[in-house]
mmCIF file of C-alpha atoms in Angstrom:
data_model
loop_
_atom_site.group_PDB
_atom_site.id
_atom_site.type_symbol
_atom_site.label_atom_id
_atom_site.label_comp_id
_atom_site.label_asym_id
_atom_site.label_seq_id
_atom_site.Cartn_x
_atom_site.Cartn_y
_atom_site.Cartn_z
ATOM 1 C CA SER A 1 0.775 -10.407 8.493
ATOM 2 C CA GLY A 2 3.629 -8.564 10.248
ATOM 3 C CA THR A 3 4.828 -5.037 9.673
ATOM 4 C CA PRO A 4 3.852 -3.482 6.331
ATOM 5 C CA GLU A 5 7.005 -3.093 4.270
ATOM 6 C CA PHE A 6 6.215 -0.926 1.218
ATOM 7 C CA ASP A 7 5.588 2.777 0.591
ATOM 8 C CA ARG A 8 4.458 2.154 -2.998
ATOM 9 C CA ILE A 9 2.824 -0.830 -4.682
ATOM 10 C CA LEU A 10 1.947 -1.158 -8.363
ATOM 11 C CA LEU A 11 -0.606 -3.913 -8.817
ATOM 12 C CA ASP A 12 -0.943 -4.809 -12.489
ATOM 13 C CA ALA A 13 -3.785 -7.243 -11.866
ATOM 14 C CA PRO A 14 -4.491 -10.254 -14.070
ATOM 15 C CA CYS A 15 -7.549 -9.442 -16.150
ATOM 16 C CA SER A 16 -9.723 -10.501 -19.078
ATOM 17 C CA ASN A 17 -7.558 -8.575 -21.586
ATOM 18 C CA LEU A 18 -10.677 -6.957 -23.044
ATOM 19 C CA GLY A 19 -8.715 -3.730 -23.479
ATOM 20 C CA VAL A 20 -6.362 -5.341 -25.991
ATOM 21 C CA ILE A 21 -8.923 -6.901 -28.342
ATOM 22 C CA PRO A 22 -7.620 -4.978 -31.393
ATOM 23 C CA ARG A 23 -4.285 -6.794 -30.963
ATOM 24 C CA ARG A 24 -5.730 -10.055 -29.604
ATOM 25 C CA PRO A 25 -9.052 -10.750 -31.354
ATOM 26 C CA GLU A 26 -9.290 -14.230 -29.803
ATOM 27 C CA VAL A 27 -9.878 -12.796 -26.301
ATOM 28 C CA PRO A 28 -13.712 -12.709 -26.407
ATOM 29 C CA MET A 29 -13.846 -16.235 -27.824
ATOM 30 C CA ARG A 30 -11.973 -17.771 -24.881
ATOM 31 C CA LEU A 31 -13.688 -15.798 -22.118
ATOM 32 C CA THR A 32 -16.671 -17.439 -20.408
ATOM 33 C CA GLU A 33 -19.056 -15.943 -17.864
ATOM 34 C CA ASP A 34 -17.675 -18.247 -15.154
ATOM 35 C CA GLY A 35 -14.133 -17.406 -16.182
ATOM 36 C CA PHE A 36 -14.907 -13.695 -15.976
ATOM 37 C CA LYS A 37 -16.328 -14.148 -12.446
ATOM 38 C CA GLN A 38 -13.177 -16.029 -11.440
ATOM 39 C CA ILE A 39 -11.011 -13.213 -12.781
ATOM 40 C CA THR A 40 -12.858 -10.531 -10.799
ATOM 41 C CA ALA A 41 -12.773 -12.655 -7.633
ATOM 42 C CA ARG A 42 -9.008 -13.071 -8.091
ATOM 43 C CA GLN A 43 -8.594 -9.322 -8.658
ATOM 44 C CA LYS A 44 -10.414 -8.546 -5.397
ATOM 45 C CA ALA A 45 -8.342 -11.072 -3.463
ATOM 46 C CA ILE A 46 -5.037 -9.813 -4.859
ATOM 47 C CA LEU A 47 -5.949 -6.184 -4.121
ATOM 48 C CA ASP A 48 -6.964 -7.084 -0.566
ATOM 49 C CA GLY A 49 -3.723 -9.010 -0.065
ATOM 50 C CA ALA A 50 -1.483 -6.314 -1.548
ATOM 51 C CA SER A 51 -3.078 -3.641 0.645
ATOM 52 C CA THR A 52 -1.834 -5.374 3.804
ATOM 53 C CA HIS A 53 1.782 -4.760 2.755
ATOM 54 C CA LEU A 54 1.457 -0.967 2.475
ATOM 55 C CA ARG A 55 2.795 1.391 5.132
ATOM 56 C CA PRO A 56 0.531 4.207 6.419
ATOM 57 C CA GLY A 57 0.587 7.106 3.961
ATOM 58 C CA GLY A 58 1.639 4.733 1.175
ATOM 59 C CA VAL A 59 0.186 4.478 -2.323
ATOM 60 C CA LEU A 60 -1.213 1.413 -4.074
ATOM 61 C CA VAL A 61 -1.952 1.731 -7.792
ATOM 62 C CA TYR A 62 -4.458 -0.838 -9.032
ATOM 63 C CA ALA A 63 -4.235 -1.277 -12.822
ATOM 64 C CA THR A 64 -5.719 -3.556 -15.469
ATOM 65 C CA CYS A 65 -5.602 -3.780 -19.258
ATOM 66 C CA SER A 66 -9.370 -3.908 -19.195
ATOM 67 C CA PRO A 67 -11.506 -0.789 -18.886
ATOM 68 C CA GLU A 68 -14.573 -2.965 -18.178
ATOM 69 C CA SER A 69 -16.386 -1.637 -15.113
ATOM 70 C CA GLU A 70 -16.493 -5.064 -13.431
ATOM 71 C CA GLU A 71 -12.683 -5.250 -13.517
ATOM 72 C CA SER A 72 -11.933 -1.623 -12.836
ATOM 73 C CA LEU A 73 -14.147 0.871 -11.057
ATOM 74 C CA GLU A 74 -16.359 -1.741 -9.390
ATOM 75 C CA ILE A 75 -13.309 -3.492 -7.917
ATOM 76 C CA VAL A 76 -11.968 -0.189 -6.566
ATOM 77 C CA GLU A 77 -15.343 0.946 -5.191
ATOM 78 C CA ALA A 78 -15.868 -2.393 -3.412
ATOM 79 C CA PHE A 79 -12.331 -2.214 -2.000
ATOM 80 C CA LEU A 80 -12.897 1.314 -0.671
ATOM 81 C CA ARG A 81 -16.212 0.308 0.948
ATOM 82 C CA GLY A 82 -14.403 -2.478 2.800
ATOM 83 C CA HIS A 83 -11.242 -0.497 3.613
ATOM 84 C CA GLU A 84 -12.214 2.871 5.067
ATOM 85 C CA ASN A 85 -8.545 3.552 5.868
ATOM 86 C CA PHE A 86 -7.902 3.984 2.102
ATOM 87 C CA PHE A 87 -9.013 6.791 -0.193
ATOM 88 C CA LEU A 88 -8.938 7.382 -3.935
ATOM 89 C CA GLU A 89 -6.630 10.122 -5.202
ATOM 90 C CA ASP A 90 -7.642 12.093 -8.290
ATOM 91 C CA ALA A 91 -5.614 10.913 -11.288
ATOM 92 C CA SER A 92 -5.896 14.317 -12.989
ATOM 93 C CA SER A 93 -2.995 15.440 -10.785
ATOM 94 C CA TRP A 94 -0.709 12.972 -12.634
ATOM 95 C CA VAL A 95 -2.092 12.389 -16.143
ATOM 96 C CA PRO A 96 -3.861 14.517 -18.776
ATOM 97 C CA ALA A 97 -7.478 15.240 -17.845
ATOM 98 C CA ARG A 98 -8.735 13.641 -21.084
ATOM 99 C CA TRP A 99 -7.660 10.264 -19.661
ATOM 100 C CA VAL A 100 -9.478 10.744 -16.339
ATOM 101 C CA SER A 101 -13.006 9.722 -15.449
ATOM 102 C CA ARG A 102 -14.350 9.449 -11.905
ATOM 103 C CA GLN A 103 -10.849 10.233 -10.595
ATOM 104 C CA CYS A 104 -9.344 7.171 -12.322
ATOM 105 C CA VAL A 105 -7.386 6.664 -15.534
ATOM 106 C CA PHE A 106 -9.438 5.174 -18.363
ATOM 107 C CA THR A 107 -8.084 4.814 -21.882
ATOM 108 C CA SER A 108 -9.497 3.072 -24.892
ATOM 109 C CA GLU A 109 -7.899 2.087 -28.158
ATOM 110 C CA ALA A 110 -10.651 3.622 -30.223
ATOM 111 C CA SER A 111 -10.519 7.066 -28.672
ATOM 112 C CA MET A 112 -6.795 7.414 -27.981
ATOM 113 C CA GLY A 113 -4.904 5.173 -30.343
ATOM 114 C CA PHE A 114 -3.715 2.600 -27.805
ATOM 115 C CA ASP A 115 -4.931 -0.256 -25.609
ATOM 116 C CA GLY A 116 -7.793 -0.017 -23.171
ATOM 117 C CA PHE A 117 -6.441 0.528 -19.686
ATOM 118 C CA PHE A 118 -7.585 1.411 -16.160
ATOM 119 C CA ALA A 119 -5.684 2.636 -13.113
ATOM 120 C CA ALA A 120 -6.675 3.922 -9.695
ATOM 121 C CA ARG A 121 -4.326 5.475 -7.147
ATOM 122 C CA LEU A 122 -5.305 4.415 -3.631
ATOM 123 C CA ARG A 123 -3.642 5.954 -0.569
ATOM 124 C CA LEU A 124 -3.583 4.460 2.912
ATOM 125 C CA ARG A 125 -4.387 7.110 5.491
ATOM 126 C CA GLU A 126 -1.721 8.001 8.038
ATOM 127 C CA THR A 127 -2.474 6.410 11.401
#
């Protein structure tokens, strides 16, 4: 894959859009179980691919407009298990603590007045 070329990557991954249901009520009607599995497989593949372009010490932020565990924390946890050279940084250093759970950003329309959202800040260890 050549020499990694980026110090920072923001990956706004394609997702189910379950975090925007209040604005897009048709979302659950068009989402199938197979479609959901395809989305999470795509998310994993894109995250794996993006990580190869990061320089040592660099930061990759993985974000989705879905706070669903299968598209958020489970993707990040699986990535970290398979990429021991990355670690999760605590989001409470960058955003208000009320938005942080398990070191990641989680928001929900109902509790905060805006769309459901997830973000995790992953750092590649220096070599």
